[in-house]
Coordinates of C-alpha atoms in Angstrom, one line a residue:
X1 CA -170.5 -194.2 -6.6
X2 CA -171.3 -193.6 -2.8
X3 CA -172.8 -196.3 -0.8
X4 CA -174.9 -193.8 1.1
X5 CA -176.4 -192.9 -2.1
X6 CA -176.7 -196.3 -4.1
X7 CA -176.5 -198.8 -1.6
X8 CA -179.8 -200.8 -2.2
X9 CA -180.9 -201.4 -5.9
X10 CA -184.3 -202.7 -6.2
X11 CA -186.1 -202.1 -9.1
X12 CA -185.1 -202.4 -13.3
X13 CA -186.7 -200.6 -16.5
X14 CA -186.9 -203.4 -19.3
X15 CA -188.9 -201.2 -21.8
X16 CA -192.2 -201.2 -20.6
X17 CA -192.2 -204.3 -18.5
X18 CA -190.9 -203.8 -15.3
X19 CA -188.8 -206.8 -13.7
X20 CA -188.8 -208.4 -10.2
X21 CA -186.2 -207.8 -8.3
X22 CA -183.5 -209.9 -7.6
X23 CA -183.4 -211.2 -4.3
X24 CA -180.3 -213.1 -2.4
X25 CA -180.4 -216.3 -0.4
X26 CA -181.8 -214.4 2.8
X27 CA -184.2 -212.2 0.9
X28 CA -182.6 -208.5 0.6
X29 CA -182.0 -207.3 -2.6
X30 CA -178.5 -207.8 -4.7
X31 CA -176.3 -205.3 -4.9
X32 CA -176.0 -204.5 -8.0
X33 CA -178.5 -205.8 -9.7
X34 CA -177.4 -207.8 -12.5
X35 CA -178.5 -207.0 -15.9
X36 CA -179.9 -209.4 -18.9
X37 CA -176.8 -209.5 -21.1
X38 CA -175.2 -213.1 -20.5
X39 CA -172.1 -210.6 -20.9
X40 CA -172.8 -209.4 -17.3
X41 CA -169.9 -211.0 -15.1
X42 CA -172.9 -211.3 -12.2
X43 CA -174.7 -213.4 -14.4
X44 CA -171.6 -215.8 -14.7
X45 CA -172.2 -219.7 -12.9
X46 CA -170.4 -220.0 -9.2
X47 CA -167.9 -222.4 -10.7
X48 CA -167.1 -219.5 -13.0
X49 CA -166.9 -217.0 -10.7
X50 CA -164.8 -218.8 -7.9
X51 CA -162.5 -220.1 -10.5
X52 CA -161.6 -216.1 -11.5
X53 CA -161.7 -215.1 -7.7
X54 CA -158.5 -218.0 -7.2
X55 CA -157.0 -216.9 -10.4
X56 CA -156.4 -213.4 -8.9
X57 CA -155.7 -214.6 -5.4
X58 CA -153.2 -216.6 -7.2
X59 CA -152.0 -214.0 -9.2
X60 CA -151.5 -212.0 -6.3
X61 CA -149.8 -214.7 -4.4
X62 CA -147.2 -214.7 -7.2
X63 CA -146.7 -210.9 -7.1
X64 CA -145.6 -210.8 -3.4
X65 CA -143.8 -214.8 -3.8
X66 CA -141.4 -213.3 -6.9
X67 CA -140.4 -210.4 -4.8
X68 CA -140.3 -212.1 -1.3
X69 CA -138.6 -215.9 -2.6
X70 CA -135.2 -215.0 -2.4
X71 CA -134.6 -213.2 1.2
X72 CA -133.9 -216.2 2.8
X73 CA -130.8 -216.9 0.0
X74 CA -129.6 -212.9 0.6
X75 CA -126.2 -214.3 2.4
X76 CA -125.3 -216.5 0.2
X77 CA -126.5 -214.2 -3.1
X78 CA -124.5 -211.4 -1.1
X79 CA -121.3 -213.8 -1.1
X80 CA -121.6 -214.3 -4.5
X81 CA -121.7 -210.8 -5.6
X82 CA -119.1 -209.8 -3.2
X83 CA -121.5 -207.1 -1.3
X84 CA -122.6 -206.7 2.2
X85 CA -125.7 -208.4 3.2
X86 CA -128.0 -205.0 3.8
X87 CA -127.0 -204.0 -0.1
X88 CA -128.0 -207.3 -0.8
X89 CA -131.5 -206.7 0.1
X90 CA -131.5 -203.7 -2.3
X91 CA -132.6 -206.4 -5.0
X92 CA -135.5 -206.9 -2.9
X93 CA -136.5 -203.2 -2.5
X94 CA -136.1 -202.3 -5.9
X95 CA -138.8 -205.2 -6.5
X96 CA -140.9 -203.8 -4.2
X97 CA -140.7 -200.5 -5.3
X98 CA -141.3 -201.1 -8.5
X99 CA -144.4 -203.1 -7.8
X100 CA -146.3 -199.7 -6.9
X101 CA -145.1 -198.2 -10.3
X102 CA -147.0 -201.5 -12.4
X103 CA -150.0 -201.1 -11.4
X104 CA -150.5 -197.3 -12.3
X105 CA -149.6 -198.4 -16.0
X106 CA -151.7 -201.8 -16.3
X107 CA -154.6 -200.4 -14.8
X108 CA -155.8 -197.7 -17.2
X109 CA -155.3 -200.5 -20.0
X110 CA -157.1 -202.8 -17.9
X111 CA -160.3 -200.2 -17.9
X112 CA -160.6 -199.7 -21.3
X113 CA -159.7 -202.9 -23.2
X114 CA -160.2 -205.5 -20.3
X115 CA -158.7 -207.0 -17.4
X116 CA -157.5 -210.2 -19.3
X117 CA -155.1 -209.0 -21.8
X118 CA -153.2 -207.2 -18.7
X119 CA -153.2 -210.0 -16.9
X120 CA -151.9 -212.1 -19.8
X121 CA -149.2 -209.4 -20.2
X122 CA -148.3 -209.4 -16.4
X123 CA -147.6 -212.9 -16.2
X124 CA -145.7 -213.0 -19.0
X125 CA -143.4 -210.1 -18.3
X126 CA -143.0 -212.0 -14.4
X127 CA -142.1 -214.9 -16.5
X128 CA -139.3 -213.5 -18.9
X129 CA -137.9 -211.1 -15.7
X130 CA -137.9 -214.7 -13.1
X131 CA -135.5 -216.1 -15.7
X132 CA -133.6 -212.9 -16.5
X133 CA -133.4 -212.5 -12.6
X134 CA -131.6 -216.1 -12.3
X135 CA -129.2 -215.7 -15.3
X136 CA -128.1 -212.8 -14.0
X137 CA -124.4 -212.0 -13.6
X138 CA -123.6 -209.2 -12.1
X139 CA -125.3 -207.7 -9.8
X140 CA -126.1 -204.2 -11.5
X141 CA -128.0 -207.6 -14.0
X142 CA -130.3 -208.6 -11.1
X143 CA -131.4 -205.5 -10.0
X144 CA -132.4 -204.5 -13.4
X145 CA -134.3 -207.9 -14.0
X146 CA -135.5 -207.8 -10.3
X147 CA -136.9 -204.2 -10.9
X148 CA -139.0 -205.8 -14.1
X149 CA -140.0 -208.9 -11.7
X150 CA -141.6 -206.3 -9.6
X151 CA -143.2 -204.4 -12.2
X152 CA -144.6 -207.3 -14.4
X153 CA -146.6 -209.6 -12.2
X154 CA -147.8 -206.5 -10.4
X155 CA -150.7 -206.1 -12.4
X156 CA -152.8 -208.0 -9.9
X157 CA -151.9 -206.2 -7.0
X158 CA -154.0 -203.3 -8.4
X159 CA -156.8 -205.0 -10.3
X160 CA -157.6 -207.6 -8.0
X161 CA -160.0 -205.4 -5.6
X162 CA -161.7 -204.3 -9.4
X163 CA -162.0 -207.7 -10.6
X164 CA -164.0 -209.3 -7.0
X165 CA -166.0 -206.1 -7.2
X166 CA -166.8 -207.2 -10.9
X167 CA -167.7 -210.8 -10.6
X168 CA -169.2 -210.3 -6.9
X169 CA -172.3 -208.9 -5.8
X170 CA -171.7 -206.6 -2.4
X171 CA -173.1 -209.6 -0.2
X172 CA -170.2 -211.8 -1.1
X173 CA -167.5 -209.2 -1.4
X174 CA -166.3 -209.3 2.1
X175 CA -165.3 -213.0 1.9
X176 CA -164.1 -212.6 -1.7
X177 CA -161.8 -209.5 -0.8
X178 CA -160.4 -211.1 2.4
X179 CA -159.3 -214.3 0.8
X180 CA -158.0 -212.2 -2.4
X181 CA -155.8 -209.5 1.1
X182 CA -155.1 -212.8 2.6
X183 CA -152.7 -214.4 -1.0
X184 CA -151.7 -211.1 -1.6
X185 CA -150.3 -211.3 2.2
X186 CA -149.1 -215.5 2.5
X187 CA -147.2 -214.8 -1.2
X188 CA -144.2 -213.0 0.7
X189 CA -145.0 -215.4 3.8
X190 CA -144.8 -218.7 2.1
X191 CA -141.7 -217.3 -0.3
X192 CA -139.1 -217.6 2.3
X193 CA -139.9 -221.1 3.2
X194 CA -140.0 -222.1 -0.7
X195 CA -137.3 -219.7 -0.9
X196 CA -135.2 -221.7 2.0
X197 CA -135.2 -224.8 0.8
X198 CA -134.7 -224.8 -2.8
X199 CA -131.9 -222.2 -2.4
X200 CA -129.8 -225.0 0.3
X201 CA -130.9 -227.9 -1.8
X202 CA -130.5 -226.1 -5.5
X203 CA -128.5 -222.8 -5.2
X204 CA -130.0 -219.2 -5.2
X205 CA -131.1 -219.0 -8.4
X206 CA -132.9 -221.6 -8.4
X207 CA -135.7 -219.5 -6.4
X208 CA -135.7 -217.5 -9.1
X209 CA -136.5 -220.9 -11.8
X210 CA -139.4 -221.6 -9.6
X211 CA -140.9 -218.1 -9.9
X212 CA -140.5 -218.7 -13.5
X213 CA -142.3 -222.2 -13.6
X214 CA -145.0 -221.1 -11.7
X215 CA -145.6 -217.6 -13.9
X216 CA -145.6 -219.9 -17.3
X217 CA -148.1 -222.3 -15.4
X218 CA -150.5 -219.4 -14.6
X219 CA -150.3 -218.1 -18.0
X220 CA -151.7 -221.3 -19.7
X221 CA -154.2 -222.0 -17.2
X222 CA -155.6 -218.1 -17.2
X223 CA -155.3 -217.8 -21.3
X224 CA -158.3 -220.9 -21.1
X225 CA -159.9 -220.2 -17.4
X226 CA -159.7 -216.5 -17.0
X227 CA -162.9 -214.8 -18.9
X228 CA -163.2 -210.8 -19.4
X229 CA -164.7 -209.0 -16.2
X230 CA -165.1 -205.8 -17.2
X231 CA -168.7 -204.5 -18.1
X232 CA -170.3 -201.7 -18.3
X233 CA -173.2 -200.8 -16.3
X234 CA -176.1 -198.2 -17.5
X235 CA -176.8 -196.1 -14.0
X236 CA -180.0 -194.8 -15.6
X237 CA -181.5 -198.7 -16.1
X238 CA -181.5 -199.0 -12.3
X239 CA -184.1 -197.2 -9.7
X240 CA -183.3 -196.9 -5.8
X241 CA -185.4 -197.6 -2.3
X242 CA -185.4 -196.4 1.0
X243 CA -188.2 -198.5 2.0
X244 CA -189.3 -202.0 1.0
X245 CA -192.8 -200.8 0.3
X246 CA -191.6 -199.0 -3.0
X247 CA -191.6 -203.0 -4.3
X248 CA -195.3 -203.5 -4.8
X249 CA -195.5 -204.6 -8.4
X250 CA -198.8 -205.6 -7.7
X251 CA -198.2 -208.7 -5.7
X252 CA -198.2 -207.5 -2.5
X253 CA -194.9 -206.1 -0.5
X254 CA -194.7 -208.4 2.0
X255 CA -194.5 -212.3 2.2
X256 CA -196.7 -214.8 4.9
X257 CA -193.6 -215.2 6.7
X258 CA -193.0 -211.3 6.8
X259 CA -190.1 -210.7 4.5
X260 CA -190.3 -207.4 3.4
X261 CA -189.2 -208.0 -0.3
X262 CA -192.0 -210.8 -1.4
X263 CA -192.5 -208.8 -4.5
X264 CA -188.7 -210.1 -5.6
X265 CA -187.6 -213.3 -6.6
X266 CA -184.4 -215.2 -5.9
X267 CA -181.6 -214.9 -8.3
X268 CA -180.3 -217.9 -10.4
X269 CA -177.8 -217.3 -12.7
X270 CA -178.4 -218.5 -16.7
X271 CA -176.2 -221.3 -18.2
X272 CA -173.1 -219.9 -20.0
X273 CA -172.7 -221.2 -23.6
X274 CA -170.3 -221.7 -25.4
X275 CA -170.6 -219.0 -27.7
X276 CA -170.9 -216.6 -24.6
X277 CA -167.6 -218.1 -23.0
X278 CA -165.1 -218.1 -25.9
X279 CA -166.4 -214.2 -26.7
X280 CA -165.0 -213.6 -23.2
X281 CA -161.9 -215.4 -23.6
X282 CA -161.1 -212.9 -26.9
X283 CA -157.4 -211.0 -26.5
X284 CA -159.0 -207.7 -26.0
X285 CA -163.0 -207.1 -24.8
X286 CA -165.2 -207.3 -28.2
X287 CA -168.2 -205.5 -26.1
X288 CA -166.2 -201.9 -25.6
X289 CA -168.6 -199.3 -26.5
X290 CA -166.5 -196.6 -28.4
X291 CA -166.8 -194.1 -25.1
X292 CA -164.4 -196.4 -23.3
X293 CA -161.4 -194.4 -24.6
X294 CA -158.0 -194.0 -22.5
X295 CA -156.8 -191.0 -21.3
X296 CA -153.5 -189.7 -20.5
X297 CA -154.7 -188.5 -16.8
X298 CA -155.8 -192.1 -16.5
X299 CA -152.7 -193.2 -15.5
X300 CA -152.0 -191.1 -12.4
X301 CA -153.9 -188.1 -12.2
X302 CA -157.0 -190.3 -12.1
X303 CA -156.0 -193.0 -9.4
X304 CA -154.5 -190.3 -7.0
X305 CA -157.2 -188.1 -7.3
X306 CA -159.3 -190.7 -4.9
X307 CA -156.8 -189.4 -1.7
X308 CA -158.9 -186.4 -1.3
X309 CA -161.9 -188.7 0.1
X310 CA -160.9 -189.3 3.8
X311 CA -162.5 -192.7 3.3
X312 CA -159.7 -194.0 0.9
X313 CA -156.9 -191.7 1.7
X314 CA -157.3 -192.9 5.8
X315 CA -157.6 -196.8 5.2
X316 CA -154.6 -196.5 3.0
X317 CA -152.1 -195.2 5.0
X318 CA -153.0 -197.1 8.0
X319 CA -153.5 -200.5 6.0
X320 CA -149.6 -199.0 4.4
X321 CA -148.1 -198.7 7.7
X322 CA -149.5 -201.6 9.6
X323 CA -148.7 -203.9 6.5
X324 CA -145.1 -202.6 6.2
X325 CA -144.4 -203.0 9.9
X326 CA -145.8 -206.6 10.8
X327 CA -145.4 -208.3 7.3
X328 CA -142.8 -206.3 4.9
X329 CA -140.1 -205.3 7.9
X330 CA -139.9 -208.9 8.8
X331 CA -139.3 -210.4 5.7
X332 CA -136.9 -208.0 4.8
X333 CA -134.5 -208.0 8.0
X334 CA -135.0 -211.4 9.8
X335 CA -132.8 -213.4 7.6
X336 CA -130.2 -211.1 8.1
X337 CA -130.4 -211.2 11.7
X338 CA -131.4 -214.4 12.3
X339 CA -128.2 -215.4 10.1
X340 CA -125.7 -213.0 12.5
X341 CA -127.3 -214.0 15.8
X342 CA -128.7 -217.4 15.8
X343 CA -126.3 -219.0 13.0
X344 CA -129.8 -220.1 10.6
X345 CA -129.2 -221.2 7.3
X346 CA -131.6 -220.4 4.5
X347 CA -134.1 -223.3 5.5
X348 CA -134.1 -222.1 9.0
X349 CA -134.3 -218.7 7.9
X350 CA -137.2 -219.2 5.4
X351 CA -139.4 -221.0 8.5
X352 CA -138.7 -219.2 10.9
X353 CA -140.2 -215.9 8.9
X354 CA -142.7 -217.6 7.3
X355 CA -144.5 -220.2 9.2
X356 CA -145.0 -217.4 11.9
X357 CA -146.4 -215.2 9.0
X358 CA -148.2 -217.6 7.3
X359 CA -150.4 -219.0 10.5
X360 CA -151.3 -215.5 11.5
X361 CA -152.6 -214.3 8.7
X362 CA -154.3 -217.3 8.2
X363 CA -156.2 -216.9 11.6
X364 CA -156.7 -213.5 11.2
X365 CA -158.3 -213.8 7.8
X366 CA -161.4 -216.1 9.8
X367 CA -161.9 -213.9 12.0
X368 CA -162.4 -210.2 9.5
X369 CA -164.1 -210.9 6.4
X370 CA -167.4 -213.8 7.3
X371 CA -167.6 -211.4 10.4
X372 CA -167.7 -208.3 8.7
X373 CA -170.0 -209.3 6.1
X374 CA -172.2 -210.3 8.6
X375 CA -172.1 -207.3 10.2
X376 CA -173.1 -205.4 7.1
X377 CA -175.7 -207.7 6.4
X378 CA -177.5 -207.4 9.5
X379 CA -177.3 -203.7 9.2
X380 CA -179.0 -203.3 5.9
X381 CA -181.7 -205.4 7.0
X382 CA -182.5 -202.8 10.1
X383 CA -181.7 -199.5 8.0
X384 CA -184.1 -200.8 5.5
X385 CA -186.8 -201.3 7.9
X386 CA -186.5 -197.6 8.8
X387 CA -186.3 -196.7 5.2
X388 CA -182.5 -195.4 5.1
X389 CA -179.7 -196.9 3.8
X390 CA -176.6 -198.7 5.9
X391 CA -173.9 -196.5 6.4
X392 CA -170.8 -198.0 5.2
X393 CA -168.4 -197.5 8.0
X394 CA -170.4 -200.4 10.1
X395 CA -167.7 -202.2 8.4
X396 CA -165.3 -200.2 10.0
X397 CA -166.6 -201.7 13.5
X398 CA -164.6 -205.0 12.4
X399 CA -161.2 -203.6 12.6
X400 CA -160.8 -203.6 16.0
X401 CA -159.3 -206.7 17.0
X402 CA -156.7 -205.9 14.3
X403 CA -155.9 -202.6 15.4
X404 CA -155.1 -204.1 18.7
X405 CA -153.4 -207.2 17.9
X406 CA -151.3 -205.4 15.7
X407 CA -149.4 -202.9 18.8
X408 CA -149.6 -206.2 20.7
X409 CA -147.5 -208.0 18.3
X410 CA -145.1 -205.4 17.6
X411 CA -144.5 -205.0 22.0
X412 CA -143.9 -208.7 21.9
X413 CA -141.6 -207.5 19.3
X414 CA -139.7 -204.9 21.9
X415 CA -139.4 -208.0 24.3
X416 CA -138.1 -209.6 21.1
X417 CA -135.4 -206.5 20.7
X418 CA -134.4 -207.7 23.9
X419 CA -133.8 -211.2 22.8
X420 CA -132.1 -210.3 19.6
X421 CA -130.2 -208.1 21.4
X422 CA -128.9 -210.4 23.7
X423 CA -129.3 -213.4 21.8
X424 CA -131.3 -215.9 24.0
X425 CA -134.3 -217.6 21.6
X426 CA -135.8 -216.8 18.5
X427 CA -139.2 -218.2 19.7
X428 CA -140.2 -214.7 21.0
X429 CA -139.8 -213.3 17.4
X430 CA -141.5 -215.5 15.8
X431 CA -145.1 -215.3 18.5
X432 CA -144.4 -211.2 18.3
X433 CA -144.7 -211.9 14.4
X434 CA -146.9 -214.0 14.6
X435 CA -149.7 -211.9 16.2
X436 CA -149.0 -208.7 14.5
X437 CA -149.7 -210.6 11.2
X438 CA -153.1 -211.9 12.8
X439 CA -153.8 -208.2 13.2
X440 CA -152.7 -206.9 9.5
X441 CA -154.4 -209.6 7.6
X442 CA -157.9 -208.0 9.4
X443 CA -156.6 -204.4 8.8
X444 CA -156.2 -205.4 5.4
X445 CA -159.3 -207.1 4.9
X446 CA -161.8 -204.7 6.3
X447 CA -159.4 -201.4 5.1
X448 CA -160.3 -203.1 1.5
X449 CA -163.6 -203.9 1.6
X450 CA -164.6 -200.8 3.2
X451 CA -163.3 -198.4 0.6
X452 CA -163.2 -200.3 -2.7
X453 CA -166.5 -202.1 -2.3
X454 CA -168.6 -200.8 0.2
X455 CA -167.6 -196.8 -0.3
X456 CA -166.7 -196.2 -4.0
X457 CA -167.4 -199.3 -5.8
X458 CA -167.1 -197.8 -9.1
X459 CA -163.6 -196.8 -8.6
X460 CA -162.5 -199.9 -7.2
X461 CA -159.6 -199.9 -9.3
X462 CA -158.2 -196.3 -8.8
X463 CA -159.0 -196.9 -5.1
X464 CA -156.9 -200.3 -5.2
X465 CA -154.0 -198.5 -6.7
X466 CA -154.0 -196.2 -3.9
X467 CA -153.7 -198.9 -1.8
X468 CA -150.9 -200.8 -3.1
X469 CA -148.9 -197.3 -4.1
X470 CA -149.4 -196.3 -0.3
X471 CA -148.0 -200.2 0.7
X472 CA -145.2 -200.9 -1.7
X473 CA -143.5 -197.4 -1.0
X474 CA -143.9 -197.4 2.6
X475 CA -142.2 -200.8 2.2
X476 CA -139.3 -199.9 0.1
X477 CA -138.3 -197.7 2.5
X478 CA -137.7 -200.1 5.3
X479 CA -135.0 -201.8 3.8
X480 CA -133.3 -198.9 4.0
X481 CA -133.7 -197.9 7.4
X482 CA -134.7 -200.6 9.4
X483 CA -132.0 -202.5 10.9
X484 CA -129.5 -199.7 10.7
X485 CA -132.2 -197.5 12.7
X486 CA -132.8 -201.1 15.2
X487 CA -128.8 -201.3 15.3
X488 CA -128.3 -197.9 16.3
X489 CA -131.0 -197.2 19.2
X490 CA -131.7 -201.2 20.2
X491 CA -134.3 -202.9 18.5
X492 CA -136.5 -202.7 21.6
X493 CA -136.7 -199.4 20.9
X494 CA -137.2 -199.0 17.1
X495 CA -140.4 -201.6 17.9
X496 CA -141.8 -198.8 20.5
X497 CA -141.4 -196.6 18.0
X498 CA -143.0 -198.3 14.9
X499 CA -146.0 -199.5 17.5
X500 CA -146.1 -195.3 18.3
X501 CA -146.5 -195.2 14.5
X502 CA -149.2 -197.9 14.2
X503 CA -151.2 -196.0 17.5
X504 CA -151.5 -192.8 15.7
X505 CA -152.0 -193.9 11.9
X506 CA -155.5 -195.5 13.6
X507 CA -156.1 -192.7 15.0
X508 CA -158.1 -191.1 11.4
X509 CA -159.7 -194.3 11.0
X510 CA -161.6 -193.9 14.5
X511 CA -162.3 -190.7 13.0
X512 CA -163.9 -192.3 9.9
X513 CA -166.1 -194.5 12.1
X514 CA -167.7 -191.3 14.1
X515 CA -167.6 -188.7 11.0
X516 CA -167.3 -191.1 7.7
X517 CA -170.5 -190.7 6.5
X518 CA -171.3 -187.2 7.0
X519 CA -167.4 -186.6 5.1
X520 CA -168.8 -188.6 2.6
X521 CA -171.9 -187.0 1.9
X522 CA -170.5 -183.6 2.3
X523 CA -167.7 -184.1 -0.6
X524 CA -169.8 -185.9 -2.5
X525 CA -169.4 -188.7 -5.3
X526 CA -166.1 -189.0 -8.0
X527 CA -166.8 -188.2 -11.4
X528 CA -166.5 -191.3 -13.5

């Protein structure tokens, strides 16, 4: 579903009595609507909601953390084995890679018999393939178990933009999708300092236990705290406006104070019973309706069919590239060079890549999502005024900073190929990282927002899938080329040339901001 076509629900059919719309906290209507059935995640209490919103960021920490928590350890795993240190990052990409692959199976599941029994089975499958990972004995054993640790917990990666578009209303999806881009992010940023410390203090494998601990915690808190999101919505129930004076119900349009939707009321949310709750927390979702069957082109023809809309295929491969350069790149090289040049050991290793990480993705995060929902909020309320919808790609306004800060930080990062090179101070790295994180935690935010949410809301899911095939791939790859490539022309130079990269994958997005909706109304909407 478009948002130039359905971006501001207003009115609902209940039989012959027609109810008031639902109105948020500064008076313009909710987006959706949310029905009567005490089945409709919208109509679940905050407390509810939030809780499901940090089950999934967590989730999606814990995705990234099991993939990213042993590359500080990769010298001392490599000595082990009796490989060189590059092959011993293989383990690492083969997580990675296989991370794109999970989602494209749980997902279909996930959107006909719920989101909760794939998450159930993700975590489990991250739990058995941590322990498998640390038992290993050879290493042909770890990168099978490491290729399942990837796959399992993935699950999230691709249902986690779904699940805030579920239990959100478009309002609150901003905030709720940045926080979800920025654990998805600060997993592989806060592994390596985990990772650092319990591999000096307990051994390598031992990162591997923890991944395990924490996947069996998750399980038993989401089997009794994580309800079923997925419901389905009847497009005929709900009516559209392009002006606020098609809400006369017979109480007048406008308010004393001039609000334009007087004839709405606020929304408050009914109390959950029991009853309600523990039908939610079934294995499978008792409320399918029988035309919720699964298809075999679910699984990728489906997904992948969403890269013919410029709006999803664009913010993909820029959010891919910008992600794989200033977060994945990083955590995949700089223990290896940071163990050859400036003598770190795993500790030093692990803070060194994530603190720098972790604090700029941190910062960006504040400054993307409350701003861009802002943005879009302050936009509606002017298009409405005029009796047109907002165009989504206001959104798109937002990613600037990021798309500069992100070439910044990856030039401090040719300065830094300078001080690699020549070995002076690893401080430089760490600032170059630093702010090219800043910029990739905003790229991510608004890249997600903008096409899951605020473009094709009802394909959330395939769209996220897009997202995180496009990001995991163009992150295996790097551990294949990246410090060979650095080695071989200077790793001044192989910075210019991923900043080149970054420049002209931004390039369609500008494009997007001038030409997005007119693409978008010309191509129209995806079938269901």
């Amino acid at each position: 579903m478009s948002a130039d076509k359905h971006s501001d629900t207003v009115t609902k059919e209940a039989g012959p009595r027609r109810e008031r719309l639902k109105l948020d906290s500064t008076g313009l209507p909710l987006l959706p609507q949310p029905t009567t059935s005490p089945f409709d995640p919208l109509n679940y209490p905050n407390w509810l909601r939030y809780t499901i919103l940090g089950e999934i960021c967590m989730l999606a920490f814990l995705a990234t953390l099991n993939v990213a928590i042993i590359n500080p350890a990769v010298v001392p795993l490599s000595a082990e084995f009796g490989i060189a240190h590059v092959t011993g990052t293989y383990q690492t990409t083969v997580a990675i890679g296989m991370s794109a692959l999970g989602p494209l199976v749980f997902t279909p599941f996930a959107n006909v018999y719920g989101r909760r029994p794939a998450y159930l089975l993700s975590i489990l499958v991250g739990f058995a393939s941590a322990l498998g990972s640390a038992k290993a004995r050879t290493y042909g054993t770890l990168i099978l178990a490491r290729a399942m640790n990837g796959f399992g917990p993935s699950a999230a990666l691709g249902l986690g933009a779904g699940t805030v578009v579920d239990v959100f209303f478009v309002h609150e999806r901003g905030k709720a999708m940045g926080l979800f881009t920025l654990m998805l992010t600060n997993g592989a940023h806060l592994a390596p300092i985990v990772g650092g410390y319990v591999a000096r203090s307990l051994g390598w494998r031992w990162c591997f236990f923890v991944g395990a601990i924490l996947n069996g915690a998750m399980f038993v808190f989401c089997f009794f705290f994580m309800p079923e999101t997925l419901f389905d919505r009847d497009p005929d129930v709900e009516t559209h406006i392009t002006s606020p004076s098609e809400l006369d119900d017979g109480e007048g349009s406008t308010s004393q104070d001039g609000s334009p939707f007087a004839g709405g009321e606020p929304f408050i949310s009914p109390p959950m019973t029991m009853k309600t709750y523990l039908n939610r927390l079934w294995i499978v979702d008792l409320e399918r309706p029988p035309t919720r069957k699964l298809k075999p082109s679910d699984f990728v023809i489906k997904p992948f069919s969403m890269l013919k809309y410029p709006s999803v295929a664009f913010p993909a491969l820029y959010y891919a590239v910008t992600y794989g350069f200033a977060s994945i790149e990083p955590a995949l090289t700089l223990a290896t060079l940071f163990t050859e040049i400036y003598h770190f050991d795993t500790v030093r290793n692990g803070l060194a890549n994530g603190v720098s990480l972790l604090v700029g993705a941190s910062l960006g995060e504040l400054c993307s999502s409350p701003v861009t929902d802002a943005m879009m909020q302050r936009a509606r309320r002017r298009a409405l005024k005029h009796g047109v919808p907002a165009p989504a790609e206001i959104r798109l306004q937002g990613i600037w900073t990021g798309a500069i800060a992100v070439p910044v930080g990856l030039l401090i990062c040719m300065y830094n190929g300078l001080t690699i090179h020549f070995a002076t101070t690893f401080v430089a790295p760490c600032i170059g990282m630093a702010v090219a994180c800043f910029g990739v935690q905003i790229v991510s935010s608004v890249c997600y927002t903008y096409s899951c949410s605020d473009c094709y809301r009802s394909r959330s899911n395939d769209v996220s899938q897009c997202f995180n095939f496009f990001r995991q791939i163009f992150g295996l790859t790097l551990g294949f080329y990246s410090i060979p490539f650095g080695e071989r022309v200077g790793f001044q130079w192989s910075f210019t040339v991923f900043t080149a990269i970054c420049i002209a994958t931004f390039l369609p997005i500008v494009a997007l901001m001038l030409k997005g909706e007119q693409w978008r109304r010309r191509i129209g909407d995806p079938k269901e």
